Coordinates of C-alpha atoms and ligand atoms in Angstrom, one line a residue:
M1 CA -127.7 -10.1 38.9
S2 CA -129.1 -13.6 39.6
A3 CA -131.0 -14.4 42.8
V4 CA -129.4 -16.8 45.4
P5 CA -131.1 -20.1 45.8
L6 CA -133.4 -20.7 48.7
S7 CA -131.8 -22.0 51.6
T8 CA -133.4 -25.5 52.4
A9 CA -131.5 -26.1 55.7
A10 CA -133.5 -26.0 58.8
L11 CA -132.8 -22.8 60.6
Q12 CA -132.4 -22.0 64.2
A13 CA -135.5 -19.9 64.8
P14 CA -137.1 -17.9 67.6
P15 CA -139.3 -20.2 69.8
L16 CA -142.5 -19.5 68.1
Q17 CA -145.5 -21.9 67.8
W18 CA -146.7 -21.8 64.2
H19 CA -150.2 -22.7 63.3
N20 CA -151.6 -23.3 60.0
R21 CA -155.4 -23.2 60.2
F22 CA -155.9 -21.4 56.9
A23 CA -153.7 -24.0 55.3
A24 CA -156.1 -26.7 56.7
L25 CA -158.8 -25.3 54.4
G26 CA -157.2 -27.3 51.5
N27 CA -155.8 -26.6 48.2
R28 CA -159.1 -25.1 46.7
F29 CA -158.1 -22.1 48.6
Y30 CA -154.4 -21.6 47.8
T31 CA -151.2 -22.8 46.1
A32 CA -148.5 -23.9 48.3
L33 CA -145.2 -22.5 47.0
S34 CA -141.9 -21.1 48.4
P35 CA -140.8 -17.5 48.1
L36 CA -138.3 -16.6 45.3
A37 CA -134.9 -15.6 46.8
V38 CA -133.4 -12.1 46.2
P39 CA -129.8 -11.1 46.0
D40 CA -128.0 -9.1 48.8
P41 CA -130.9 -8.3 51.2
A42 CA -130.8 -5.5 53.7
W43 CA -132.9 -4.2 56.5
V44 CA -134.8 -1.1 55.7
A45 CA -136.9 -0.9 58.9
V46 CA -138.4 -3.0 61.7
S47 CA -141.6 -1.9 63.8
E48 CA -140.7 -2.8 67.3
P49 CA -144.2 -2.4 68.8
C50 CA -145.6 -4.8 66.1
A51 CA -142.7 -7.4 66.8
R52 CA -143.5 -7.0 70.7
E53 CA -147.1 -7.9 70.0
L54 CA -146.0 -11.1 68.2
G55 CA -144.0 -12.2 71.2
L56 CA -140.6 -11.5 69.5
S57 CA -137.8 -10.4 71.6
D58 CA -136.3 -7.0 70.9
D59 CA -133.2 -8.4 69.2
W60 CA -135.2 -10.9 67.1
W61 CA -134.0 -9.3 63.7
Q62 CA -130.3 -8.9 64.8
R63 CA -129.7 -12.6 66.2
E64 CA -127.3 -14.0 63.7
D65 CA -128.4 -17.5 64.5
W66 CA -132.0 -16.8 63.5
H67 CA -131.2 -15.5 60.0
A68 CA -134.2 -13.3 60.2
L69 CA -132.9 -11.2 57.3
E70 CA -132.9 -14.1 55.1
V71 CA -136.4 -15.1 56.2
F72 CA -138.0 -11.8 55.7
S73 CA -136.6 -11.2 52.3
G74 CA -137.9 -14.5 51.2
N75 CA -134.6 -16.3 51.0
A76 CA -135.3 -18.9 53.8
L77 CA -138.1 -20.2 56.0
W78 CA -138.2 -20.7 59.7
P79 CA -139.3 -24.3 60.6
G80 CA -143.0 -24.6 60.9
M81 CA -143.7 -22.0 58.2
Q82 CA -145.8 -23.1 55.4
P83 CA -145.9 -20.5 52.6
L84 CA -149.0 -20.3 50.4
A85 CA -150.6 -17.9 48.0
S86 CA -154.5 -17.6 48.5
V87 CA -156.9 -17.2 45.5
Y88 CA -159.6 -14.6 45.4
S89 CA -161.6 -12.7 42.9
G90 CA -163.1 -9.2 43.0
H91 CA -164.6 -6.0 41.4
Q92 CA -162.0 -3.3 40.3
F93 CA -163.3 0.1 39.7
G94 CA -166.9 -1.1 39.8
V95 CA -166.4 -3.9 37.2
W96 CA -166.2 -7.7 37.8
A97 CA -162.5 -8.5 37.3
G98 CA -162.7 -12.3 37.7
Q99 CA -159.8 -14.3 39.4
L100 CA -157.2 -12.3 41.2
G101 CA -155.4 -13.7 44.2
D102 CA -152.1 -13.2 46.1
G103 CA -150.1 -12.4 43.1
R104 CA -147.0 -11.4 45.0
A105 CA -147.8 -12.1 48.6
L106 CA -147.2 -15.4 50.6
W107 CA -148.9 -16.4 53.8
L108 CA -146.4 -17.8 56.1
G109 CA -148.4 -19.1 59.1
E110 CA -150.2 -17.9 62.1
L111 CA -149.0 -17.1 65.6
E112 CA -151.3 -17.0 68.8
T113 CA -150.8 -13.8 70.7
P114 CA -152.6 -12.4 73.8
D115 CA -154.6 -10.3 71.2
G116 CA -155.6 -13.3 69.4
P117 CA -154.4 -15.0 66.2
R118 CA -151.8 -13.2 64.1
E119 CA -151.0 -14.2 60.4
L120 CA -147.7 -13.2 58.7
Q121 CA -147.4 -12.6 55.1
L122 CA -144.6 -11.6 52.8
K123 CA -145.5 -9.0 50.0
G124 CA -143.2 -8.8 47.0
S125 CA -141.6 -12.3 47.5
G126 CA -141.9 -13.5 43.8
R127 CA -144.5 -14.5 41.2
T128 CA -147.3 -16.9 42.3
P129 CA -150.0 -18.6 40.0
Y130 CA -152.1 -15.7 40.5
A131 CA -149.5 -13.1 39.2
R132 CA -151.2 -12.9 35.9
M133 CA -148.9 -10.2 34.1
G134 CA -147.2 -9.1 37.1
D135 CA -143.7 -9.9 38.1
G136 CA -144.5 -10.9 41.6
R137 CA -142.3 -8.1 43.0
A138 CA -142.9 -4.8 45.1
V139 CA -140.6 -1.8 44.6
L140 CA -138.9 -0.2 47.5
R141 CA -141.0 3.0 47.2
S142 CA -144.3 1.4 47.5
S143 CA -143.0 -1.1 50.3
I144 CA -141.8 1.9 52.4
R145 CA -145.3 3.5 51.9
E146 CA -147.1 0.3 52.9
F147 CA -144.8 -0.1 56.0
L148 CA -145.1 3.4 57.2
G149 CA -148.9 3.8 56.3
S150 CA -150.0 0.6 58.2
E151 CA -147.9 1.5 61.4
A152 CA -149.1 5.1 61.3
M153 CA -152.8 4.1 61.0
H154 CA -152.4 1.5 63.9
A155 CA -150.9 4.4 66.0
L156 CA -153.9 6.7 65.1
G157 CA -156.2 3.8 66.6
I158 CA -157.6 2.8 63.1
P159 CA -158.0 -0.9 62.4
T160 CA -155.5 -2.0 59.9
T161 CA -153.1 -4.6 59.0
R162 CA -149.8 -4.2 60.5
A163 CA -146.2 -4.3 59.1
L164 CA -143.4 -5.9 61.0
C165 CA -140.6 -4.9 58.6
V166 CA -139.4 -4.1 55.3
T167 CA -136.2 -5.6 53.7
A168 CA -134.7 -4.3 50.5
S169 CA -132.6 -5.8 47.7
P170 CA -130.7 -4.4 44.7
L171 CA -132.7 -6.8 42.4
P172 CA -134.0 -4.5 39.5
V173 CA -137.7 -4.4 39.0
R174 CA -139.2 -2.7 36.0
R175 CA -142.0 -0.2 36.5
E176 CA -142.3 3.2 34.5
Q177 CA -138.5 3.3 35.2
V178 CA -136.2 0.5 36.6
E179 CA -136.4 0.5 40.4
T180 CA -135.3 -2.0 43.0
A181 CA -137.2 -4.7 44.9
A182 CA -138.2 -4.9 48.6
V183 CA -140.4 -7.2 50.8
V184 CA -142.9 -6.1 53.4
T185 CA -143.8 -8.4 56.2
R186 CA -147.5 -7.8 56.9
V187 CA -149.3 -9.0 60.0
A188 CA -153.2 -9.3 60.7
P189 CA -155.6 -11.6 62.3
S190 CA -156.8 -12.7 58.7
F191 CA -156.1 -11.4 55.2
I192 CA -159.4 -12.7 54.0
R193 CA -161.1 -10.1 51.7
F194 CA -164.5 -9.5 50.3
G195 CA -163.0 -11.0 47.1
H196 CA -162.3 -14.4 48.7
F197 CA -166.2 -14.7 49.1
E198 CA -166.8 -13.5 45.6
H199 CA -164.4 -15.9 44.2
F200 CA -166.1 -19.0 45.7
S201 CA -169.6 -17.6 45.0
H202 CA -168.8 -17.3 41.4
Q203 CA -167.8 -20.9 41.3
L204 CA -171.1 -22.2 42.4
G205 CA -171.5 -24.2 39.2
S206 CA -168.7 -26.3 39.9
D207 CA -168.8 -29.6 41.9
D208 CA -168.5 -28.2 45.4
G209 CA -168.7 -24.5 44.9
H210 CA -171.4 -23.9 47.6
D211 CA -169.4 -26.1 50.0
A212 CA -166.3 -24.1 49.6
L213 CA -168.1 -20.8 50.0
R214 CA -169.7 -22.1 53.2
R215 CA -166.3 -23.4 54.5
L216 CA -164.8 -20.0 53.9
A217 CA -167.5 -18.3 56.0
D218 CA -167.4 -21.0 58.7
F219 CA -163.6 -20.5 58.9
V220 CA -164.0 -16.7 59.5
I221 CA -166.7 -17.3 62.0
D222 CA -164.9 -20.0 63.9
H223 CA -161.6 -18.3 64.1
H224 CA -162.6 -14.5 64.0
A225 CA -166.2 -13.8 64.8
S226 CA -167.3 -16.6 67.0
E227 CA -170.2 -14.5 68.4
C228 CA -171.9 -14.9 65.1
R229 CA -172.3 -18.8 65.6
D230 CA -175.2 -18.4 68.0
A231 CA -177.3 -16.2 65.5
A232 CA -180.4 -17.7 63.8
N233 CA -178.2 -17.5 60.6
P234 CA -174.5 -17.3 61.5
Y235 CA -173.7 -16.2 57.8
A236 CA -176.1 -13.3 57.9
A237 CA -174.6 -12.3 61.3
L238 CA -171.2 -12.3 59.8
L239 CA -172.3 -10.1 57.0
E240 CA -173.9 -7.6 59.4
R241 CA -170.7 -7.7 61.5
T242 CA -168.7 -6.9 58.5
A243 CA -171.1 -4.1 57.5
R244 CA -170.9 -2.6 60.9
R245 CA -167.1 -2.8 61.2
T246 CA -166.7 -1.3 57.7
A247 CA -169.0 1.7 58.8
E248 CA -166.9 2.2 61.8
L249 CA -163.7 2.0 59.8
L250 CA -165.0 4.4 57.2
A251 CA -165.9 7.0 59.9
Q252 CA -162.3 6.7 61.2
W253 CA -160.9 7.2 57.7
Q254 CA -163.1 10.4 57.0
A255 CA -162.4 11.8 60.3
V256 CA -158.6 11.7 59.9
G257 CA -158.7 12.6 56.3
F258 CA -157.4 9.2 55.1
C259 CA -157.9 8.2 51.3
H260 CA -157.4 4.6 50.5
G261 CA -157.2 5.3 46.8
V262 CA -158.1 1.7 45.4
M263 CA -161.4 0.6 47.2
N264 CA -161.8 -2.5 44.9
T265 CA -163.7 -5.5 46.7
D266 CA -160.3 -7.3 46.6
N267 CA -159.0 -4.7 48.8
M268 CA -161.7 -4.8 51.4
S269 CA -161.1 -6.8 54.6
I270 CA -163.8 -9.2 56.0
L271 CA -162.8 -8.0 59.5
G272 CA -163.1 -4.3 58.6
L273 CA -159.4 -3.6 58.5
T274 CA -157.6 -1.1 56.4
I275 CA -155.8 -3.4 53.9
D276 CA -153.6 -3.1 50.8
Y277 CA -151.7 0.4 51.0
G278 CA -151.1 1.5 47.4
P279 CA -151.8 5.0 46.3
Y280 CA -153.3 6.1 49.5
G281 CA -152.9 9.5 51.0
F282 CA -153.7 11.8 53.9
L283 CA -155.4 15.2 53.0
D284 CA -153.3 18.2 53.1
A285 CA -155.6 21.0 52.0
F286 CA -159.3 20.1 52.5
D287 CA -161.0 19.0 49.4
P288 CA -163.9 16.7 49.6
G289 CA -163.3 15.7 46.0
H290 CA -159.6 14.9 46.5
I291 CA -158.6 11.9 44.5
C292 CA -155.2 10.5 45.7
N293 CA -154.8 7.9 43.1
H294 CA -153.3 9.4 39.8
S295 CA -154.7 6.3 38.0
D296 CA -158.4 7.0 39.2
E297 CA -159.3 9.3 36.4
Q298 CA -163.0 9.3 37.2
G299 CA -162.6 9.9 40.8
R300 CA -164.6 6.9 41.7
Y301 CA -162.5 6.6 45.1
A302 CA -162.4 10.3 45.9
Y303 CA -162.3 11.3 49.6
A304 CA -166.0 12.1 49.9
R305 CA -167.2 9.0 48.0
Q306 CA -165.4 6.5 50.1
P307 CA -168.4 5.8 52.5
N308 CA -170.6 5.2 49.6
I309 CA -168.2 3.0 47.8
A310 CA -167.7 0.9 51.0
F311 CA -171.4 0.4 50.9
W312 CA -171.4 -0.7 47.2
N313 CA -168.6 -3.1 48.1
L314 CA -170.7 -4.5 50.8
H315 CA -173.5 -5.0 48.4
A316 CA -171.1 -7.1 46.2
L317 CA -170.1 -9.1 49.4
A318 CA -173.8 -9.6 50.2
Q319 CA -174.4 -10.8 46.6
A320 CA -171.7 -13.3 47.1
M321 CA -173.0 -14.5 50.3
L322 CA -176.7 -15.0 49.0
P323 CA -176.3 -18.8 48.5
L324 CA -175.8 -18.8 52.5
M325 CA -179.0 -16.7 53.0
R326 CA -182.5 -17.5 53.2
D327 CA -183.4 -14.9 50.7
D328 CA -182.4 -11.5 49.4
E329 CA -184.3 -9.7 52.2
E330 CA -182.1 -11.6 54.6
A331 CA -178.9 -10.3 53.0
L332 CA -180.3 -6.7 52.6
A333 CA -181.3 -6.6 56.1
A334 CA -177.7 -7.4 57.2
L335 CA -176.5 -4.3 55.3
E336 CA -179.1 -2.3 56.8
P337 CA -177.0 -1.2 59.9
Y338 CA -174.5 0.6 57.7
K339 CA -176.9 3.2 57.0
T340 CA -177.2 4.3 60.7
V341 CA -173.8 3.2 62.0
F342 CA -171.7 5.2 59.6
P343 CA -173.5 8.5 60.0
Q344 CA -173.7 8.0 63.8
A345 CA -169.9 7.0 64.1
M346 CA -169.1 9.9 61.8
A347 CA -171.1 12.5 63.7
S348 CA -169.5 11.3 67.0
R349 CA -166.0 11.4 65.9
M350 CA -166.7 15.0 64.4
R351 CA -168.1 16.1 67.6
A352 CA -164.9 14.7 69.2
K353 CA -162.6 16.6 66.7
L354 CA -164.6 19.8 67.7
G355 CA -164.2 19.1 71.4
L356 CA -168.0 18.8 72.1
A357 CA -168.6 16.6 75.0
T358 CA -172.4 16.3 74.6
E359 CA -174.9 15.9 71.6
G360 CA -176.6 19.1 70.6
D361 CA -179.4 19.8 68.0
G362 CA -177.3 22.3 66.0
D363 CA -174.3 20.0 65.9
T364 CA -174.6 19.0 62.5
G365 CA -174.8 22.5 61.1
L366 CA -171.8 23.7 63.3
I367 CA -169.7 20.7 61.9
D368 CA -170.9 21.3 58.3
G369 CA -170.3 25.1 58.5
L370 CA -166.8 24.5 59.6
L371 CA -166.0 21.9 56.8
T372 CA -167.7 24.1 54.3
L373 CA -165.4 27.1 55.2
M374 CA -162.3 24.7 55.3
A375 CA -163.1 23.6 51.9
Q376 CA -163.7 27.0 50.5
D377 CA -160.4 28.3 51.8
Q378 CA -158.5 25.1 51.2
C379 CA -157.5 25.0 54.8
D380 CA -155.1 22.2 55.8
F381 CA -157.1 19.5 57.3
S382 CA -154.8 18.2 60.1
I383 CA -153.3 21.6 61.0
T384 CA -156.7 23.4 61.3
F385 CA -158.2 20.7 63.7
R386 CA -155.1 20.7 65.6
R387 CA -155.2 24.4 66.1
L388 CA -158.8 24.3 66.9
G389 CA -157.7 22.5 70.1
D390 CA -156.2 25.9 71.2
F391 CA -159.5 27.7 70.7
S392 CA -160.3 29.9 73.7
T393 CA -163.9 30.8 74.9
A394 CA -162.4 33.9 76.6
A395 CA -164.3 37.0 75.5
D396 CA -161.2 38.9 74.7
T397 CA -159.5 36.6 72.2
D398 CA -159.8 36.4 68.4
N399 CA -158.3 33.0 68.4
R400 CA -155.7 34.1 66.0
K401 CA -153.9 30.8 65.5
V402 CA -156.8 29.0 64.0
R403 CA -158.4 32.1 62.5
D404 CA -155.1 32.6 60.4
M405 CA -156.0 29.4 58.8
F406 CA -158.8 30.8 56.9
I407 CA -158.8 33.3 54.0
D408 CA -162.3 34.6 54.7
R409 CA -161.7 35.8 58.3
E410 CA -165.1 37.4 58.6
A411 CA -166.8 33.9 57.8
F412 CA -164.6 32.4 60.5
D413 CA -165.5 34.8 63.0
A414 CA -169.1 34.3 62.5
W415 CA -168.6 30.5 62.8
A416 CA -166.4 31.0 65.8
L417 CA -169.2 32.9 67.6
R418 CA -171.6 29.9 67.2
Y419 CA -168.9 27.6 68.2
R420 CA -168.1 29.7 71.4
E421 CA -171.7 29.8 72.4
R422 CA -172.1 25.9 71.9
L423 CA -169.0 25.4 73.9
L424 CA -170.3 27.8 76.8
A425 CA -173.7 26.1 76.7
E426 CA -172.2 22.8 77.8
G427 CA -169.8 24.3 80.2
S428 CA -166.6 23.3 78.2
V429 CA -163.4 24.2 80.0
D430 CA -160.7 25.4 77.6
A431 CA -157.8 23.2 79.1
Q432 CA -159.8 20.0 79.4
R433 CA -161.2 20.4 76.0
R434 CA -157.7 21.0 74.5
L435 CA -156.4 17.7 76.0
A436 CA -159.5 15.7 74.7
M437 CA -159.2 17.3 71.2
N438 CA -155.4 16.6 71.1
R439 CA -156.2 13.0 71.6
V440 CA -158.3 12.8 68.5
N441 CA -156.8 15.5 66.3
P442 CA -153.4 14.1 65.3
K443 CA -150.4 16.3 65.2
Y444 CA -148.5 14.1 62.9
V445 CA -150.1 12.3 59.8
L446 CA -148.2 10.5 57.0
R447 CA -148.3 13.3 54.4
N448 CA -147.1 12.2 50.9
H449 CA -144.1 14.6 51.0
L450 CA -142.9 13.1 54.3
A451 CA -142.9 9.6 52.8
E452 CA -141.4 11.0 49.7
V453 CA -138.4 12.3 51.4
A454 CA -137.8 9.1 53.3
I455 CA -138.1 7.2 50.1
R456 CA -135.7 9.5 48.2
E457 CA -133.1 9.0 50.9
A458 CA -133.8 5.1 51.0
R459 CA -133.3 4.9 47.3
A460 CA -130.0 6.4 47.8
G461 CA -129.1 3.7 50.3
D462 CA -129.8 5.7 53.6
Y463 CA -132.7 4.1 55.5
S464 CA -132.5 6.3 58.6
E465 CA -135.3 8.7 57.7
V466 CA -137.7 5.8 57.4
Q467 CA -136.8 4.8 60.9
R468 CA -137.0 8.6 62.2
L469 CA -140.4 8.9 60.5
L470 CA -141.7 5.7 61.9
K471 CA -140.9 6.9 65.3
V472 CA -142.8 10.2 64.8
L473 CA -145.8 8.6 63.4
Q474 CA -145.8 6.0 66.3
Q475 CA -146.9 8.9 68.6
P476 CA -149.1 11.0 66.3
F477 CA -151.1 12.7 69.2
D478 CA -148.1 13.7 71.2
E479 CA -146.5 17.1 70.9
Q480 CA -143.1 15.8 70.2
P481 CA -141.8 19.5 70.1
E482 CA -138.3 18.5 68.8
R483 CA -140.0 16.8 65.8
S484 CA -142.4 19.8 64.9
V485 CA -140.9 20.1 61.3
Y486 CA -142.9 16.9 60.6
A487 CA -146.2 18.7 61.5
D488 CA -145.6 21.6 59.2
F489 CA -147.6 22.7 56.1
P490 CA -146.5 20.6 53.0
P491 CA -144.2 22.3 50.8
D492 CA -145.2 23.6 47.4
W493 CA -143.6 20.5 45.6
A494 CA -145.9 18.2 47.6
Q495 CA -148.8 19.2 45.2
H496 CA -147.0 17.7 42.3
I497 CA -146.3 14.2 43.9
E498 CA -148.0 11.6 41.6
V499 CA -149.1 8.3 43.4
S500 CA -150.5 5.7 41.2
C501 CA -151.4 2.0 41.2
S502 CA -147.9 1.3 39.8
S503 CA -146.2 -0.5 42.8
Ligands
AMP601 P1 -153.8 -4.2 43.9 O1 -154.4 -3.2 42.7 O2 -152.4 -3.8 44.3 O3 -154.8 -4.5 44.8 O4 -153.6 -5.5 43.0 C1 -154.7 -6.3 42.3 C2 -154.2 -7.7 42.0 O5 -152.8 -7.7 41.3 C3 -153.8 -8.5 43.1 O6 -154.2 -9.9 42.9 C4 -152.3 -8.5 43.4 O7 -151.8 -9.7 43.9 C5 -151.9 -8.5 41.8 N1 -150.6 -7.7 41.6 C6 -150.4 -6.4 41.7 N2 -149.2 -6.1 41.4 C7 -148.5 -7.2 41.2 C8 -147.2 -7.7 40.8 N3 -146.2 -6.7 40.7 N4 -146.9 -9.0 40.5 C9 -148.0 -9.9 40.7 N5 -149.2 -9.6 40.9 C10 -149.5 -8.3 41.2
MG602 MG1 -154.8 -5.6 46.4

């Protein structure tokens, strides 16, 4: 099967004003090139909320005259799009990996929205000069996972790159087995990673290395972090901003049971967004040592290690930004807030998960006590917290719904006694607390088995489950009683799903 040639005719296009400020950085930062066409593209799914935020009309993907299917499968470009692959480097699994870059992603351009600038990027649109040994493609399976993962995280209120749509093609792609190709369109204020800074820092020996590093930092400050400009050292302020945002992000990941899976420095966003959904996962049974990435044999990126790994990655960023700092101390000082922001954000999110409206001295013990029991009894993370929302402080109840989650019921009863006392001490009202808890403890998360079912059907040519699942995940805190099967315990076979770096 050969790919159809890229259409060069100027297409009718939606009335969008494309900007290309990243492109203006110059060709040290990227290679301009066109996507490679695929045969017989088809729509898999479209995110309506994401499209709306870009200012696209509801029918944008269906309008024949706009050829959106061609554009978002990499077969054509709308006027004003200026595709390019950016170069970055990074540390992978703790080791310097040298030059990486957008091996299969293409930046298309930038739109101005009421929420600020949004860049669009194709992923899986063919080889680029940074593809190394890769084929430049992404398989349907991993593209659906990235699409659903990004939109689910956004609906959970967690900073993330977004996904506008996924398209599929019968083009064969060889992984462990032969699969088929897909293209995800990602959306973010910026796709700049820690690894972009590392890249230009490691080139300081070359003629204008330092200049490129500074220009990259200036670009981020001018377009995405303008409040840093007035600081004594704007670059130190940018580093501190990234440290603070990363701390907040990690607290959100931990509180919802999200495991990223590949927290390499090239997968860390300078804006503190969740980026690069590969072998990620949401916890089923609570296991602090859970490793979601089958390729991560040492468990470097295990759930409980994520906050420390993020701090390690921030040190790699600080190291890269050293040439922009007065001295080492200035760089280290910029990272310092991570040590307080993360634990504070974590404590505050855990208090909210327990429905505690005030701060109390014994809260850490109470929270850790619950998590210890949950780990011992391998309680389902999301279901346990959701059921805790129904906890009653009435004297005559045994709170069976949540109690049934535990094997060691006596241990739970002892904990529940402390919890009840703590709630009564702050005058907590059951109904109000329940409402507040249901706004932070999602009923619906993207468990591996849910994605797996949607992927299985998609591979057989039926994309309707992807769409249905997307709809459920767009309202993760709502009861949606007619969709309750999506909030069930994972089936036994879910334990055997293996998600690896292969994508
Ligand atoms: P990841 O582990 O997915 O973050 O990817 C690390 C690097 O490998 C990035 O520079 C990717 O662009 C590149 N890469 C991964 N898979 C492919 C592929 N199939 N083709 C080209 N480049 C790839
Ligand atoms: Mg990556």
